[in-house]
Structure formats: C-alpha cells, structure tokens
mmCIF file of C-alpha atoms in Angstrom:
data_model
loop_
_atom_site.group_PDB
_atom_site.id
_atom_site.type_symbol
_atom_site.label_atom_id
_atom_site.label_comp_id
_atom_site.label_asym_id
_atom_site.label_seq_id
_atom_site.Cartn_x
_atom_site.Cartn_y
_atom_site.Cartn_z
ATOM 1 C CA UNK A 2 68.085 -67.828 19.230
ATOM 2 C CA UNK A 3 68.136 -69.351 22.421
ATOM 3 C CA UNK A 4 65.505 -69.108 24.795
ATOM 4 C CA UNK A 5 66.906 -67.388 27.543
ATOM 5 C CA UNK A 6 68.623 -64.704 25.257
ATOM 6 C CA UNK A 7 65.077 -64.609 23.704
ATOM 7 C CA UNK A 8 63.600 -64.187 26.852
ATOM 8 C CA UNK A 9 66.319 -61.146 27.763
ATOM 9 C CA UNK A 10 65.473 -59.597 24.853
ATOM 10 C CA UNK A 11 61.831 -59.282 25.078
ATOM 11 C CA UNK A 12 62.331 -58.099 29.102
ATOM 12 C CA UNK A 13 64.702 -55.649 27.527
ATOM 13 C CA UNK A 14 62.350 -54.686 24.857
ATOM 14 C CA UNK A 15 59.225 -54.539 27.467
ATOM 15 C CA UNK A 16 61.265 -52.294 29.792
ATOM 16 C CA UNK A 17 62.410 -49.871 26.996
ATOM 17 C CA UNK A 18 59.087 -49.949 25.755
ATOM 18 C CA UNK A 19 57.505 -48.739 29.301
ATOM 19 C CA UNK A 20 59.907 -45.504 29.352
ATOM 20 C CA UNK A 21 58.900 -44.529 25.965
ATOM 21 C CA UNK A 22 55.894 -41.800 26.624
ATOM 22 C CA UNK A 23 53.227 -39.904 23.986
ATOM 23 C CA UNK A 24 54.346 -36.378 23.381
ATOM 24 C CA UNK A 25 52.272 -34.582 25.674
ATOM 25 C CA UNK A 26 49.642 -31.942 23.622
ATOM 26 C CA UNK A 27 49.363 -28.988 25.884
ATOM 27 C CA UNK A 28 45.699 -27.506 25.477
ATOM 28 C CA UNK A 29 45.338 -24.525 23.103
ATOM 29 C CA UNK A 30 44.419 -21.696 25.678
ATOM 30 C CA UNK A 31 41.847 -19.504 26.129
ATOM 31 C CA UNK A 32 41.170 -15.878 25.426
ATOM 32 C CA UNK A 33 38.668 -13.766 26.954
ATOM 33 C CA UNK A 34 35.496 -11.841 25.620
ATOM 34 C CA UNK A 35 33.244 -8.757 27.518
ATOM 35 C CA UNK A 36 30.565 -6.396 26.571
ATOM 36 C CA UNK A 37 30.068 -3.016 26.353
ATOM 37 C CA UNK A 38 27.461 -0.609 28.379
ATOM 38 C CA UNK A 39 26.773 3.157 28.118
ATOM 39 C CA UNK A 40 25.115 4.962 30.583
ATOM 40 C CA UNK A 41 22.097 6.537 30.471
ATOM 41 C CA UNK A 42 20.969 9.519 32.786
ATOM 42 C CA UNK A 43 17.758 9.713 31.534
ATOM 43 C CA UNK A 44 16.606 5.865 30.456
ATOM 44 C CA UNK A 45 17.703 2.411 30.460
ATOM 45 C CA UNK A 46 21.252 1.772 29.620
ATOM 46 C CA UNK A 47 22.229 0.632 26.451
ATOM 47 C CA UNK A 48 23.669 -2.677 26.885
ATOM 48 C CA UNK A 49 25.477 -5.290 24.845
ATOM 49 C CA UNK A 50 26.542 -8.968 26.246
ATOM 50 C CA UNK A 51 27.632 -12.419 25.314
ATOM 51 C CA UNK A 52 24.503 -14.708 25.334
ATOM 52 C CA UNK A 53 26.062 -17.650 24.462
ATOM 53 C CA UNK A 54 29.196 -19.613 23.281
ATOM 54 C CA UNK A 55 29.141 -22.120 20.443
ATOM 55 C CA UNK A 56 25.163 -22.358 21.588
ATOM 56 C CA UNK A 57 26.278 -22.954 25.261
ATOM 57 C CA UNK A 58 24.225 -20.183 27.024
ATOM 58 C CA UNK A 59 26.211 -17.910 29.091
ATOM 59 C CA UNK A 60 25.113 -17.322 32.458
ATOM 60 C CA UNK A 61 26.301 -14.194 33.467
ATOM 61 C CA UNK A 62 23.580 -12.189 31.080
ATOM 62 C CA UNK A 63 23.088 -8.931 31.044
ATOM 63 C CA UNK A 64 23.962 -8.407 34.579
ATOM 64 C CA UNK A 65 27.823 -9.828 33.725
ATOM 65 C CA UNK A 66 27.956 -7.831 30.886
ATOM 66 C CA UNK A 67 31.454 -6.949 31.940
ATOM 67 C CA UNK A 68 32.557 -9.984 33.033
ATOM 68 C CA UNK A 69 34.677 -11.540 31.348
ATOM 69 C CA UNK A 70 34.074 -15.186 29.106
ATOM 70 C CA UNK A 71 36.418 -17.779 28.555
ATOM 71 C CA UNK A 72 36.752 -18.964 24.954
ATOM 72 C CA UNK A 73 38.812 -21.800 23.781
ATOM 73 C CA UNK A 74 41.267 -21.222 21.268
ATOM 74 C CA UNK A 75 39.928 -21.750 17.722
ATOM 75 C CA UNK A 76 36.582 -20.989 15.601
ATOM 76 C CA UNK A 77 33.609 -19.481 18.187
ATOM 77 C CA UNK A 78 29.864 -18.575 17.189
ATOM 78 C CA UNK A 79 29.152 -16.523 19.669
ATOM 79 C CA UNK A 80 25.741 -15.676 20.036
ATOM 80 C CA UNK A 81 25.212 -11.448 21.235
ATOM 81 C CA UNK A 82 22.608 -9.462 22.234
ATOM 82 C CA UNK A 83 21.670 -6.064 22.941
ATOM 83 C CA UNK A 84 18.879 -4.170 25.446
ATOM 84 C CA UNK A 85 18.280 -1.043 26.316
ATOM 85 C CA UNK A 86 14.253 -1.017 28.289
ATOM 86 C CA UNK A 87 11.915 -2.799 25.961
ATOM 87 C CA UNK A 88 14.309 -2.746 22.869
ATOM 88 C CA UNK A 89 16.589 -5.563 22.339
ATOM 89 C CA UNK A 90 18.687 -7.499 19.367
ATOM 90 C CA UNK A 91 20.288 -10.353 19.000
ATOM 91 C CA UNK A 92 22.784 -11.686 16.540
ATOM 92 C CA UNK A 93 25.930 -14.171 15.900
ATOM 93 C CA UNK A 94 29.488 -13.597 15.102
ATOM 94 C CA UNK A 95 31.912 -15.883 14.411
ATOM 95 C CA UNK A 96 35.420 -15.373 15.988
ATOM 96 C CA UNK A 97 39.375 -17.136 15.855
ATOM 97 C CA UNK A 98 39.796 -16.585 19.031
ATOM 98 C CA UNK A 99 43.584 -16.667 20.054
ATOM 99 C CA UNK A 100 44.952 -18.195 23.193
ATOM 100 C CA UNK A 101 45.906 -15.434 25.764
ATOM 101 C CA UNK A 102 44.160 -12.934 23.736
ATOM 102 C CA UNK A 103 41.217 -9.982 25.068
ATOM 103 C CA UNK A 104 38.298 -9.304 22.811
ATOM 104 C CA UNK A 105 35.620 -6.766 23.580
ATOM 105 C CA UNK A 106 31.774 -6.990 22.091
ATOM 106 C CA UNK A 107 31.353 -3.090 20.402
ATOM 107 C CA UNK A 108 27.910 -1.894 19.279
ATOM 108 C CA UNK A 109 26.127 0.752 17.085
ATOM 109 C CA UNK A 110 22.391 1.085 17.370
ATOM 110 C CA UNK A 111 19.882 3.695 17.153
ATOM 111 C CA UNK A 112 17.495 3.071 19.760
ATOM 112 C CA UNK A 113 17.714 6.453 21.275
ATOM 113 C CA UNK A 114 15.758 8.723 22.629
ATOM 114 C CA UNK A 115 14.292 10.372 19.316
ATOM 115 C CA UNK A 116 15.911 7.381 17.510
ATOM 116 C CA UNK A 117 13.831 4.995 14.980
ATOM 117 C CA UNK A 118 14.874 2.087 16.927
ATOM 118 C CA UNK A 119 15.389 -0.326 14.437
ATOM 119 C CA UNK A 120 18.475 -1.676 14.035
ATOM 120 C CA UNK A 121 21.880 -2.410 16.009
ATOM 121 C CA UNK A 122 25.478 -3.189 14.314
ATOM 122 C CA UNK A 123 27.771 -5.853 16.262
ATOM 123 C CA UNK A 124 31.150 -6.680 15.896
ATOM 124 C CA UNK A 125 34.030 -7.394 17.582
ATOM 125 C CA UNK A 126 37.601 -5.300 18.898
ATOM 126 C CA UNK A 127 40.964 -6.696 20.332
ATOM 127 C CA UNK A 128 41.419 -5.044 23.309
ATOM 128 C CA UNK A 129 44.655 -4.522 23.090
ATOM 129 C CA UNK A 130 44.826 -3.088 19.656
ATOM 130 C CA UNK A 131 41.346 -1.393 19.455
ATOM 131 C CA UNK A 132 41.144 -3.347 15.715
ATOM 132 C CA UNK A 133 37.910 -4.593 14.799
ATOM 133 C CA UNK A 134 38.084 -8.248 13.986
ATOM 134 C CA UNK A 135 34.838 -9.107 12.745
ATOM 135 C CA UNK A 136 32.821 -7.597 10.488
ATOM 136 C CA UNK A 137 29.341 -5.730 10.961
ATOM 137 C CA UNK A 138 26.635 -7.322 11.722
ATOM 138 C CA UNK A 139 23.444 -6.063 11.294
ATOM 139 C CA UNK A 140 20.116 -7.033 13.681
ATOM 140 C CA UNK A 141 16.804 -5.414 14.103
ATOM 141 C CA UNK A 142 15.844 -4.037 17.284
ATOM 142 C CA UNK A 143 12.456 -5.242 18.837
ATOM 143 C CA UNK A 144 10.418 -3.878 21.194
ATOM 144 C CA UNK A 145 9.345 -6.623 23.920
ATOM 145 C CA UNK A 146 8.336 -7.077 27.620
#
C-alpha cells in the first residue's frame, strides 16, 4: 500500500474510531424505606426505624423514623431496631429493593403495658401494595438505659 493511502487510512480509522462511544449504563435507581410509630397516651411510643444500610449507619435514628432512606437497587441488609422507654430490639432483614419502589418497616411486639416484653417481629411491606416482602423476623426485647 502506499504510504500516503496508508497514512489516509489510519487518519480515517483514528477519526471513526473517536466517534465510536461505550453504551452508556444508566444507574439502577433507588427505592425508598421508613418506619413505623404508634402512639402512646400513656408511655413511650412504640417505635421502629432503619439503623443502618448494608452496615452504613443511618443517621436519622429514631428521631427520622419517618423519614424516608434511599436504597440502591439490588440486595440490602438492612439493619432495624425497635424502642419503646427502656425496651428496645434490634434485628436484620435482607431486602431486593426495586428502583422507584416504597417499602415501609412493620412491627409486632409485646412490650406493652401488662405485656411480657420479650420479643418483637420485623418485616417488611410495599407501600403501595400493603404485601409483606420479607419474612418474620424474630428479636428479643431488652430492657436498657
């Protein structure tokens, strides 16, 4: 080949080449997880939050119990706790969390009143469907400071 049409070539080549772009990967989303709180007239109320995400503490707490946390898309350990006064639990759940979607934490417990206060059941709903997507999990309740 001759060296100028070699030379054409390979600027031809180097110009195509610069156009061509990588697909772009869009992110996958997030979706969004709260707590739950009932009142309480008499005591504390009862109380149940995102701690942390994937062992990134959240920093909300308690206090941002309804406040909503971003998740990525994709397999979560989220670790949840629950207080009510000096009682409190703490478990994990693992969630797929879907991009776009709204997941609330539920809870079960008895530390009531005339309760044994020794246990309280997470899992996790869809908001928009009420469906629980996680099974049960079972912690005990302590009492603390």
């Amino acid at each position: 080949m001759h060296p100028r049409l070699l030379l054409a070539a390979s600027l031809l080549v180097l110009l195509v080449a610069g156009c061509a772009t990588a697909p772009v990967i869009e992110p996958p989303g997030t979706a969004t997880i709260r707590g739950s709180e009932d009142s309480s007239a008499l005591f504390d109320n009862f109380t149940a939050f995102i701690a942390a995400v994937d062992g990134q503490p959240v920093a909300a707490g308690r206090a941002g119990w309804n406040t909503p946390v971003e998740l990525k898309a994709g397999h979560r350990i989220l670790t949840v706790e629950f207080k009510r006064g000096v009682f409190s639990a703490k478990a994990q759940l693992e969630l797929q969390a879907v991009a776009h979607a709204s997941y609330q934490l539920k809870y079960a417990t008895d530390a009531q009143l005339f309760g044994k206060n020794s246990f309280c059941d997470f899992w996790i709903t869809d908001l928009a469907t009420s469906q629980p997507l996680t099974g049960v999990v079972k912690a005990p309740v302590v009492k603390g400071g």
